[in-house]
CSV table of C-alpha atoms in Angstrom, one decimal:
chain,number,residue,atom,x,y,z
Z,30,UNK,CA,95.1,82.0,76.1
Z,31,UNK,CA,94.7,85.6,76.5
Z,32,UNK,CA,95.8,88.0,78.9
Z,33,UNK,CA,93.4,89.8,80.8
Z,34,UNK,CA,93.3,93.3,80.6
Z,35,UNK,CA,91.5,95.8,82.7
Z,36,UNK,CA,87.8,96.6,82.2
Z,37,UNK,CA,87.3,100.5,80.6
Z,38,UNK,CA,84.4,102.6,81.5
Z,39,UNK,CA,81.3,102.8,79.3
Z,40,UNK,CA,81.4,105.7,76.6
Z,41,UNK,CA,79.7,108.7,77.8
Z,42,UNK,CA,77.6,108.5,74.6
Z,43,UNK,CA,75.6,105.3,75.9
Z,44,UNK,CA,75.6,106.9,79.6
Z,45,UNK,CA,74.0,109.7,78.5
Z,46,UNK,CA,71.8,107.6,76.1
Z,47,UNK,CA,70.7,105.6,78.8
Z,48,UNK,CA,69.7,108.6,81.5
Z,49,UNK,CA,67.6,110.1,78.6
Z,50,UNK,CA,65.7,106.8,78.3
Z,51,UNK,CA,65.6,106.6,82.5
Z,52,UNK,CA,64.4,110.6,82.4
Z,53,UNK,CA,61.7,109.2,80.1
Z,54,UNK,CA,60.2,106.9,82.7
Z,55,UNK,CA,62.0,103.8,81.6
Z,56,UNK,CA,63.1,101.6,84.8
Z,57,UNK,CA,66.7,100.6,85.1
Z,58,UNK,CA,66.0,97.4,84.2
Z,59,UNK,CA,64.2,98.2,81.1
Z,60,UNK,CA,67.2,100.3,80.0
Z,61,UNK,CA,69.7,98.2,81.1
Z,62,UNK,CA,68.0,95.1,79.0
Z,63,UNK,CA,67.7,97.5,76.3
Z,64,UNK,CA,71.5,98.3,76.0
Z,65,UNK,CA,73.0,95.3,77.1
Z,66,UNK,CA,74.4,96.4,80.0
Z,67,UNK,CA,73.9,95.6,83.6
Z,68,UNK,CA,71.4,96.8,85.7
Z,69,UNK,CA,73.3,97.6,88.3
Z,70,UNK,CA,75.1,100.0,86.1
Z,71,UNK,CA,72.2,102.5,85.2
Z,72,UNK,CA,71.1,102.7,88.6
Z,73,UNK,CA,74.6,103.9,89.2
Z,74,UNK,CA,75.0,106.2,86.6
Z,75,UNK,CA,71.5,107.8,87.9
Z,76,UNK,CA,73.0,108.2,91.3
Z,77,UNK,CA,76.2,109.7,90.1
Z,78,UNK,CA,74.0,112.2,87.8
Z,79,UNK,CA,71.6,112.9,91.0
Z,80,UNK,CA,74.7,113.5,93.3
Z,81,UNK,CA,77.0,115.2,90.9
Z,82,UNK,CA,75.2,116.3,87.7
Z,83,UNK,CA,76.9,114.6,85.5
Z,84,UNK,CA,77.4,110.8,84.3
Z,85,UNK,CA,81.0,111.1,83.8
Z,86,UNK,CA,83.2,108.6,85.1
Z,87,UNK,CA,85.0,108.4,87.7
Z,88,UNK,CA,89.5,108.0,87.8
Z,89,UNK,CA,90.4,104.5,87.4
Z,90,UNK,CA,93.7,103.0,88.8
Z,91,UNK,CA,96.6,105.3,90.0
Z,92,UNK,CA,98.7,105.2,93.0
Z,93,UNK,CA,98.0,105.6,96.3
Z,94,UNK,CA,99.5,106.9,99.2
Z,95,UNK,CA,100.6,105.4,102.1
Z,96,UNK,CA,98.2,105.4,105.1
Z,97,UNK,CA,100.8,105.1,107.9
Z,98,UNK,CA,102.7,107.8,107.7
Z,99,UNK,CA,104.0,110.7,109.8
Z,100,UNK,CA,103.3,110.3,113.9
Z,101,UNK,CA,102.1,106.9,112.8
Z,102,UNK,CA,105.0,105.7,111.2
Z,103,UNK,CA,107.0,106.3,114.3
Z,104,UNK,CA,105.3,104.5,116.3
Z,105,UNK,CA,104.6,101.2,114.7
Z,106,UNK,CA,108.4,101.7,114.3
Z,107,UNK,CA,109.1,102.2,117.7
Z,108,UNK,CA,107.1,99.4,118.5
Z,109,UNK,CA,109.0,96.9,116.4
Z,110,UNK,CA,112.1,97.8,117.5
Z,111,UNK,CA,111.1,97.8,121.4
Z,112,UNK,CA,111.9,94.6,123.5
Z,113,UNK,CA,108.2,93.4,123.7
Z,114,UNK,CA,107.0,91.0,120.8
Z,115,UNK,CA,103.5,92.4,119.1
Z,116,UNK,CA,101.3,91.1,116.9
Z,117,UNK,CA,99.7,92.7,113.9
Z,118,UNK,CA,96.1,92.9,115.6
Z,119,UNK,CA,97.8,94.6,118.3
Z,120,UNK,CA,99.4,97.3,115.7
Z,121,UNK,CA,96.2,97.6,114.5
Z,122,UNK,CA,94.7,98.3,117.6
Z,123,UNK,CA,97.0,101.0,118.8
Z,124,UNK,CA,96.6,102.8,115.7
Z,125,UNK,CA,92.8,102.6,115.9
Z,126,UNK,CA,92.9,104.5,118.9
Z,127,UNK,CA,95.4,107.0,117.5
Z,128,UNK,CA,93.0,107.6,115.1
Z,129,UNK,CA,93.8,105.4,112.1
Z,130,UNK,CA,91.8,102.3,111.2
Z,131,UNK,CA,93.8,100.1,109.0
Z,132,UNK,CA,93.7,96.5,108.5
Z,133,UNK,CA,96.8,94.1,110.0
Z,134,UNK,CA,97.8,93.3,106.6
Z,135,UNK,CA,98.0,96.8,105.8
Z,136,UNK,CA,100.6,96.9,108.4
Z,137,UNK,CA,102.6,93.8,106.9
Z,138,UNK,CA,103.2,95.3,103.7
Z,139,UNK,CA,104.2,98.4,105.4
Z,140,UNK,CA,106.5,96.6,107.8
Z,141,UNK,CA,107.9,94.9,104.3
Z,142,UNK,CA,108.3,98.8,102.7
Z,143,UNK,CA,110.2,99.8,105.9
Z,144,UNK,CA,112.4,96.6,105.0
Z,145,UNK,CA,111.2,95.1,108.9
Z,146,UNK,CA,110.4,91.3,108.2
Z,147,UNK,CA,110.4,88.7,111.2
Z,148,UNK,CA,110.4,84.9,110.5
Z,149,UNK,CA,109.6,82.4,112.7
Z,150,UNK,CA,112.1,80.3,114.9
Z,151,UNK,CA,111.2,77.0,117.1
Z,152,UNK,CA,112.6,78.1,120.2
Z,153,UNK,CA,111.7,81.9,121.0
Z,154,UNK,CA,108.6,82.2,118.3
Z,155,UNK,CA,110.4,85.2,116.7
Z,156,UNK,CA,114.1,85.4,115.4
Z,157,UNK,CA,116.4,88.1,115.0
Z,158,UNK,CA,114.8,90.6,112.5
Z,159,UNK,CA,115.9,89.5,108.6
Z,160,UNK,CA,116.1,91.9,105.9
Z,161,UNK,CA,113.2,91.9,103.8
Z,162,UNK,CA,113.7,91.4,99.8
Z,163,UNK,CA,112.7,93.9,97.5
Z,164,UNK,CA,108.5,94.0,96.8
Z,165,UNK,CA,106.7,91.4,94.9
């Protein structure tokens, strides 16, 4: 069985082959059929060359910082450690009307970062807050 591996960009040789042929009145389609490629990829590459001038690719991968941070990061901080339970949704809501739209499980793996992880208990719904294990 073989790993997978992550896809690469097309070369800029066949990019720039296949914007001459579009330039030439070719459709997408035609070109894409004509270098095995998808269709969906030369339209693409003729948006990116209308928009920026260039065919180039754009970065791949690298890291990305994290969206709750600064004011933000207080908050959904002091909120954890208040008295009142809150839900995710509700985390997400507050910060929504702070300004910053992020999804609840974006706030879960930032509540793991923090090392802030609640499990459930039968009796209250919440237990004492556990120490969350390093990241997976």
């Amino acid at each position: 069985m073989e790993a997978c591996s992550m896809g690469r960009a097309y070369s800029m040789d066949l990019r720039e082959l296949a914007m001459t042929r579009v330039g030439q009145g070719e459709t997408c389609h035609a070109v894409a059929a004509a270098l095995n490629v998808a269709p969906s990829s030369v339209s693409k590459w003729a948006q990116r060359q209308r928009r920026t001038g260039s065919v180039e690719p754009g970065k791949m991968g690298g890291h990305r910082r994290a969206l709750i941070c600064g004011e933000h990061r207080v908050w959904v901080l002091s909120m954890i450690d208040g008295p009142e339970h809150v839900a995710l949704e509700w985390l997400a809501r507050g910060l929504q009307d702070r300004g910053l739209k992020v999804h609840p499980a974006n706030i879960c793996r930032f509540l793991h970062r923090e090392g802030k992880s609640f499990k459930k208990n039968r009796a209250a719904g919440r237990a004492e807050q556990a120490e969350a294990g390093p990241p997976t």
